Coordinates of N, CA and C in Angstrom, one line a residue:
M27 N -37.3 -49.5 -58.1 CA -36.7 -49.1 -56.7 C -35.3 -48.5 -56.6
T28 N -35.1 -47.6 -55.9 CA -33.8 -47.0 -55.6 C -32.9 -47.8 -54.6
E29 N -31.7 -48.2 -54.8 CA -30.8 -48.8 -54.0 C -30.2 -47.9 -53.1
G30 N -29.9 -48.4 -51.9 CA -29.1 -47.7 -50.9 C -29.2 -48.3 -49.7
P31 N -28.3 -47.8 -48.6 CA -28.3 -48.5 -47.4 C -29.4 -48.1 -46.4
G32 N -30.1 -47.1 -46.6 CA -31.2 -46.9 -45.5 C -32.4 -47.3 -45.9
A33 N -33.4 -47.2 -44.9 CA -34.9 -47.6 -45.2 C -35.5 -46.5 -46.3
E34 N -34.9 -45.3 -46.2 CA -35.3 -44.3 -47.1 C -35.1 -44.8 -48.3
F35 N -34.3 -45.4 -48.6 CA -33.7 -45.8 -50.0 C -34.3 -47.0 -50.5
S36 N -35.0 -47.8 -49.6 CA -35.5 -49.1 -50.0 C -37.1 -48.9 -50.5
K37 N -37.5 -47.8 -50.5 CA -38.8 -47.3 -51.0 C -38.6 -46.8 -52.6
S38 N -39.8 -47.0 -53.3 CA -39.7 -46.5 -54.7 C -40.1 -45.1 -54.4
W39 N -40.2 -44.2 -55.4 CA -40.4 -42.6 -55.4 C -41.9 -42.7 -54.8
V40 N -42.8 -43.6 -55.5 CA -44.2 -43.4 -55.4 C -44.7 -43.8 -53.8
E41 N -43.7 -44.5 -53.0 CA -44.0 -45.0 -51.7 C -43.3 -44.0 -50.8
R42 N -42.7 -43.1 -51.2 CA -42.1 -42.0 -50.2 C -43.0 -41.0 -49.8
S43 N -42.8 -40.7 -48.6 CA -43.8 -39.6 -48.1 C -43.2 -38.3 -48.3
V44 N -43.8 -37.1 -48.1 CA -43.4 -35.9 -48.4 C -42.2 -35.8 -47.3
E45 N -42.4 -36.4 -46.0 CA -41.1 -36.0 -45.2 C -39.8 -36.9 -45.6
D46 N -40.2 -37.9 -46.1 CA -38.8 -38.8 -46.5 C -38.1 -38.1 -47.7
A47 N -38.6 -37.2 -48.4 CA -38.0 -36.7 -49.6 C -37.0 -35.8 -49.2
G48 N -35.9 -36.1 -49.4 CA -34.6 -35.4 -49.3 C -34.1 -35.5 -47.9
T49 N -34.8 -36.1 -47.0 CA -34.3 -36.3 -45.7 C -33.0 -36.9 -45.4
A50 N -32.8 -38.0 -46.4 CA -31.5 -38.6 -46.3 C -30.2 -37.7 -46.6
A51 N -30.6 -37.1 -47.7 CA -29.4 -35.9 -48.2 C -29.2 -35.1 -47.1
V52 N -30.3 -34.4 -46.4 CA -30.2 -33.5 -45.3 C -29.4 -34.3 -44.2
R53 N -29.8 -35.3 -43.8 CA -29.2 -35.9 -42.6 C -27.8 -36.1 -42.9
A54 N -27.5 -36.5 -44.0 CA -26.0 -36.7 -44.3 C -25.1 -35.3 -44.4
A55 N -25.6 -34.3 -44.8 CA -24.9 -33.2 -44.8 C -25.0 -32.4 -43.4
L56 N -25.9 -33.0 -42.6 CA -25.7 -32.4 -41.1 C -25.2 -33.5 -40.2
A57 N -24.7 -34.7 -40.7 CA -24.0 -35.6 -39.8 C -22.9 -35.1 -39.1
A58 N -22.1 -34.1 -39.7 CA -20.9 -33.6 -39.0 C -21.2 -32.7 -38.1
F59 N -22.3 -32.6 -37.7 CA -22.5 -31.5 -36.8 C -23.3 -32.3 -35.4
A60 N -23.3 -33.5 -35.6 CA -24.2 -34.5 -34.4 C -23.6 -34.2 -33.0
E61 N -22.3 -34.0 -33.0 CA -21.6 -34.0 -31.6 C -21.2 -32.4 -31.4
R62 N -21.7 -31.5 -32.1 CA -21.4 -30.0 -31.9 C -22.2 -29.6 -30.7
F63 N -21.7 -29.9 -29.3 CA -22.5 -29.1 -28.3 C -22.4 -27.7 -28.3
D64 N -21.2 -27.1 -28.7 CA -21.0 -25.7 -28.8 C -22.3 -25.0 -29.8
L65 N -22.7 -25.8 -30.9 CA -23.9 -25.2 -31.4 C -25.3 -25.3 -30.9
V66 N -25.4 -26.3 -30.2 CA -26.7 -26.4 -29.3 C -26.7 -25.2 -28.2
R67 N -25.5 -25.2 -27.5 CA -25.3 -24.1 -26.6 C -25.4 -22.7 -27.1
E68 N -24.9 -22.5 -28.1 CA -25.1 -21.2 -28.8 C -26.3 -20.8 -29.0
F69 N -27.1 -21.6 -29.7 CA -28.5 -21.3 -30.0 C -29.4 -21.5 -28.6
L70 N -29.3 -22.2 -27.6 CA -30.1 -22.1 -26.4 C -29.9 -20.9 -25.7
D71 N -28.7 -20.3 -25.8 CA -28.2 -19.3 -25.0 C -28.6 -17.9 -25.6
A72 N -28.7 -17.9 -27.0 CA -29.4 -16.8 -27.9 C -29.8 -17.4 -29.1
P73 N -31.3 -17.7 -28.9 CA -32.0 -18.0 -30.0 C -32.2 -16.9 -31.2
F74 N -32.0 -15.7 -30.9 CA -32.1 -14.5 -31.8 C -30.9 -13.8 -31.8
G75 N -30.5 -13.2 -32.9 CA -29.3 -12.3 -33.1 C -28.2 -13.1 -34.0
R76 N -27.0 -12.7 -33.7 CA -26.0 -13.2 -34.6 C -25.4 -14.5 -34.3
H77 N -25.4 -15.5 -35.1 CA -24.9 -16.7 -35.0 C -23.6 -17.2 -35.7
S78 N -22.9 -18.1 -35.3 CA -21.7 -18.6 -36.0 C -22.0 -19.1 -37.3
A79 N -21.0 -19.1 -38.3 CA -21.4 -19.6 -39.6 C -22.0 -21.1 -39.7
D80 N -21.3 -21.9 -38.7 CA -21.7 -23.4 -38.5 C -23.2 -23.4 -38.2
L81 N -23.7 -22.7 -37.0 CA -25.0 -22.6 -36.6 C -26.0 -22.1 -37.7
R82 N -25.6 -21.0 -38.2 CA -26.3 -20.4 -39.6 C -26.6 -21.5 -40.6
F83 N -25.6 -22.2 -40.7 CA -25.7 -23.4 -41.8 C -26.8 -24.3 -41.5
V84 N -26.7 -24.8 -40.2 CA -27.6 -25.8 -39.6 C -29.1 -25.2 -39.6
L85 N -29.3 -23.9 -39.1 CA -30.6 -23.2 -39.2 C -31.0 -23.0 -40.4
D86 N -30.4 -22.9 -41.6 CA -30.8 -22.5 -42.7 C -31.2 -23.9 -43.3
V87 N -30.7 -25.0 -43.0 CA -31.1 -26.3 -43.4 C -32.3 -26.6 -42.8
M88 N -32.3 -26.4 -41.6 CA -33.7 -26.8 -40.7 C -34.8 -26.0 -41.2
R89 N -34.7 -24.6 -41.4 CA -35.9 -23.9 -41.8 C -36.3 -24.1 -43.2
S90 N -35.5 -24.5 -44.0 CA -35.6 -24.7 -45.4 C -36.5 -26.2 -45.8
Q91 N -36.5 -26.9 -44.7 CA -37.1 -28.2 -44.9 C -38.8 -28.0 -45.4
P92 N -39.2 -29.1 -46.0 CA -40.7 -29.0 -46.5 C -41.5 -28.6 -45.3
T93 N -42.6 -27.9 -45.6 CA -43.5 -27.7 -44.5 C -44.1 -28.7 -43.9
A94 N -44.7 -29.7 -44.6 CA -45.3 -31.0 -43.9 C -44.5 -31.5 -42.9
G95 N -45.2 -31.8 -41.5 CA -44.6 -32.3 -40.6 C -43.7 -31.5 -39.7
K96 N -43.3 -30.2 -40.1 CA -42.5 -29.4 -39.5 C -43.0 -28.8 -38.3
W97 N -42.2 -28.6 -37.2 CA -42.7 -27.8 -35.9 C -42.4 -26.2 -36.3
F98 N -43.3 -25.5 -35.8 CA -43.2 -24.1 -35.9 C -43.7 -23.7 -34.5
T99 N -43.6 -22.3 -34.5 CA -44.1 -21.5 -33.1 C -45.3 -20.8 -33.6
I100 N -46.2 -20.7 -32.7 CA -47.4 -20.0 -32.8 C -47.8 -19.2 -31.6
M101 N -48.2 -17.8 -31.8 CA -48.6 -16.8 -30.6 C -50.0 -17.4 -30.3
T102 N -50.3 -17.8 -29.2 CA -51.6 -18.1 -28.6 C -52.2 -17.1 -27.9
K103 N -51.7 -16.3 -27.1 CA -52.1 -14.9 -26.3 C -51.0 -13.9 -26.9
P104 N -51.6 -12.7 -27.3 CA -50.8 -11.6 -27.6 C -49.5 -11.3 -26.8
Y105 N -48.3 -11.6 -27.2 CA -47.1 -11.2 -26.7 C -47.0 -11.8 -25.3
S106 N -47.7 -12.9 -24.9 CA -47.8 -13.4 -23.5 C -47.6 -14.8 -23.5
E107 N -48.0 -15.5 -24.6 CA -48.1 -17.0 -24.6 C -48.0 -17.7 -26.1
W108 N -46.9 -18.6 -25.9 CA -46.7 -19.3 -27.3 C -46.6 -20.7 -27.0
R109 N -47.0 -21.4 -28.2 CA -47.0 -22.8 -28.5 C -46.3 -23.3 -29.4
A110 N -45.9 -24.6 -29.6 CA -45.3 -25.1 -30.7 C -46.4 -25.9 -31.4
A111 N -46.4 -26.0 -32.7 CA -47.4 -26.7 -33.3 C -46.8 -27.6 -34.6
R112 N -47.3 -28.4 -35.1 CA -46.6 -29.2 -36.2 C -47.7 -29.1 -37.3
W113 N -47.2 -28.9 -38.7 CA -48.0 -28.8 -39.9 C -48.3 -30.4 -40.1
S114 N -49.4 -30.4 -40.8 CA -50.2 -31.6 -41.2 C -49.3 -32.3 -42.3
P115 N -49.7 -33.5 -42.7 CA -48.7 -34.0 -43.9 C -49.0 -33.4 -45.1
D116 N -50.0 -32.5 -45.4 CA -50.2 -31.7 -46.6 C -49.6 -30.3 -46.6
G117 N -49.4 -30.0 -45.2 CA -48.7 -28.8 -45.1 C -49.7 -27.6 -44.8
L118 N -50.9 -27.7 -45.0 CA -52.0 -26.8 -44.9 C -52.8 -26.7 -43.8
D119 N -52.6 -27.4 -42.8 CA -53.4 -27.3 -41.5 C -52.3 -27.9 -40.4
I120 N -52.7 -27.4 -39.1 CA -52.0 -27.8 -37.8 C -52.4 -29.1 -37.5
A121 N -51.4 -29.9 -37.5 CA -51.9 -31.4 -37.1 C -51.8 -31.8 -35.7
E122 N -51.0 -31.1 -34.9 CA -50.4 -31.4 -33.5 C -50.0 -30.0 -32.7
M123 N -50.5 -29.9 -31.7 CA -50.0 -28.8 -30.7 C -49.3 -29.4 -29.7
A124 N -48.0 -29.1 -29.2 CA -47.2 -29.2 -28.2 C -47.8 -28.9 -27.0
P125 N -47.9 -30.0 -26.2 CA -48.8 -29.7 -24.8 C -48.3 -28.4 -23.8
A126 N -47.1 -28.1 -24.1 CA -46.4 -26.9 -23.1 C -46.8 -25.8 -23.8
C127 N -47.0 -24.6 -22.9 CA -47.2 -23.0 -23.0 C -45.9 -22.7 -22.7
F128 N -45.4 -21.7 -23.5 CA -44.2 -21.0 -23.1 C -44.7 -19.5 -22.8
Q129 N -43.8 -18.9 -22.0 CA -44.2 -17.5 -21.6 C -43.3 -16.4 -22.5
T130 N -42.3 -17.1 -23.3 CA -41.6 -16.2 -24.0 C -41.2 -16.9 -25.3
R131 N -41.0 -15.9 -26.4 CA -40.9 -16.4 -27.6 C -39.5 -17.1 -27.5
E132 N -38.3 -16.7 -27.0 CA -37.3 -17.4 -27.0 C -37.5 -18.9 -26.3
D133 N -38.3 -19.0 -25.5 CA -38.3 -20.5 -24.9 C -39.1 -21.4 -25.9
V134 N -40.2 -20.9 -26.7 CA -40.8 -21.8 -27.8 C -39.6 -22.0 -28.8
E135 N -39.0 -21.2 -29.1 CA -38.0 -21.3 -30.2 C -37.0 -22.4 -30.0
R136 N -36.7 -22.3 -28.7 CA -35.6 -23.1 -28.3 C -36.2 -24.8 -28.1
W137 N -37.5 -24.8 -27.9 CA -38.2 -26.1 -28.0 C -38.2 -26.6 -29.3
V138 N -38.8 -25.7 -30.3 CA -38.9 -26.3 -31.7 C -37.2 -26.5 -32.0
F139 N -36.2 -25.8 -31.9 CA -35.0 -26.1 -32.2 C -34.6 -27.4 -31.9
K140 N -34.7 -27.8 -30.5 CA -34.6 -29.2 -30.3 C -35.3 -30.4 -31.0
Q141 N -36.5 -30.1 -31.3 CA -37.4 -31.0 -32.2 C -36.7 -31.3 -33.5
R142 N -36.4 -30.2 -34.0 CA -35.9 -30.1 -35.6 C -34.5 -30.8 -35.5
W143 N -33.7 -30.6 -34.5 CA -32.5 -31.2 -34.2 C -32.7 -32.7 -34.2
R144 N -33.5 -33.1 -33.3 CA -33.6 -34.6 -33.2 C -34.2 -35.2 -34.3
H145 N -35.0 -34.5 -35.0 CA -35.4 -35.2 -36.3 C -34.6 -35.1 -37.7
L146 N -33.6 -34.1 -37.6 CA -32.8 -34.0 -38.7 C -31.1 -34.6 -38.3
I147 N -30.9 -34.4 -37.1 CA -29.3 -34.9 -36.7 C -29.5 -36.0 -35.9
G148 N -30.3 -36.0 -34.7 CA -30.4 -37.2 -33.8 C -30.6 -36.6 -32.5
A149 N -30.1 -37.4 -31.5 CA -30.1 -36.9 -30.2 C -29.4 -35.8 -30.0
L150 N -29.9 -35.0 -29.2 CA -29.1 -33.7 -28.8 C -27.7 -34.0 -28.1
P151 N -26.7 -33.5 -28.4 CA -25.4 -33.9 -27.9 C -25.3 -33.2 -26.4
L152 N -26.2 -32.4 -26.1 CA -26.3 -31.6 -24.7 C -27.6 -32.0 -24.2
Q153 N -27.8 -32.7 -23.1 CA -29.0 -33.0 -22.5 C -29.1 -32.2 -21.1
E154 N -30.1 -31.4 -20.9 CA -30.2 -30.4 -19.8 C -31.3 -31.0 -19.0
S155 N -31.1 -30.8 -17.7 CA -32.2 -31.3 -16.5 C -33.6 -30.7 -16.9
D156 N -33.6 -29.4 -17.3 CA -34.9 -29.0 -17.4 C -35.3 -29.1 -19.0
D157 N -34.8 -30.0 -19.7 CA -35.3 -30.3 -21.0 C -36.8 -30.8 -20.8
E158 N -37.6 -30.1 -21.6 CA -39.2 -30.4 -21.5 C -39.7 -31.2 -22.7
A159 N -38.7 -31.5 -23.5 CA -38.9 -32.1 -24.9 C -38.2 -33.4 -25.1

């Protein structure tokens, strides 16, 4: 059994889920960004295009996580409706679809970003009144 301060460290490697693997290290690397209101705002304002070096780092880490359990976007009607979906534990099937439908790709990307931020970093440092997630 591996020793360490968190619940993730109290499990043997056999007991760990795919989602647990590496999560502690990722969360530690991203902890410095937990209060970065500016990064959340930067992404919400412009999900596509050029981003600052710090936001690119956060996005690269978010996007490089194992597929299993990760939220992603899916077009449900050609160029007019998008939804967010979550991969199954084996990363081969869709396990869950978010209830909301989005009219723009930017909006669904914002929703997925918020979910990934919460999963890897914690509560969003910026809470919006129109936050659907």
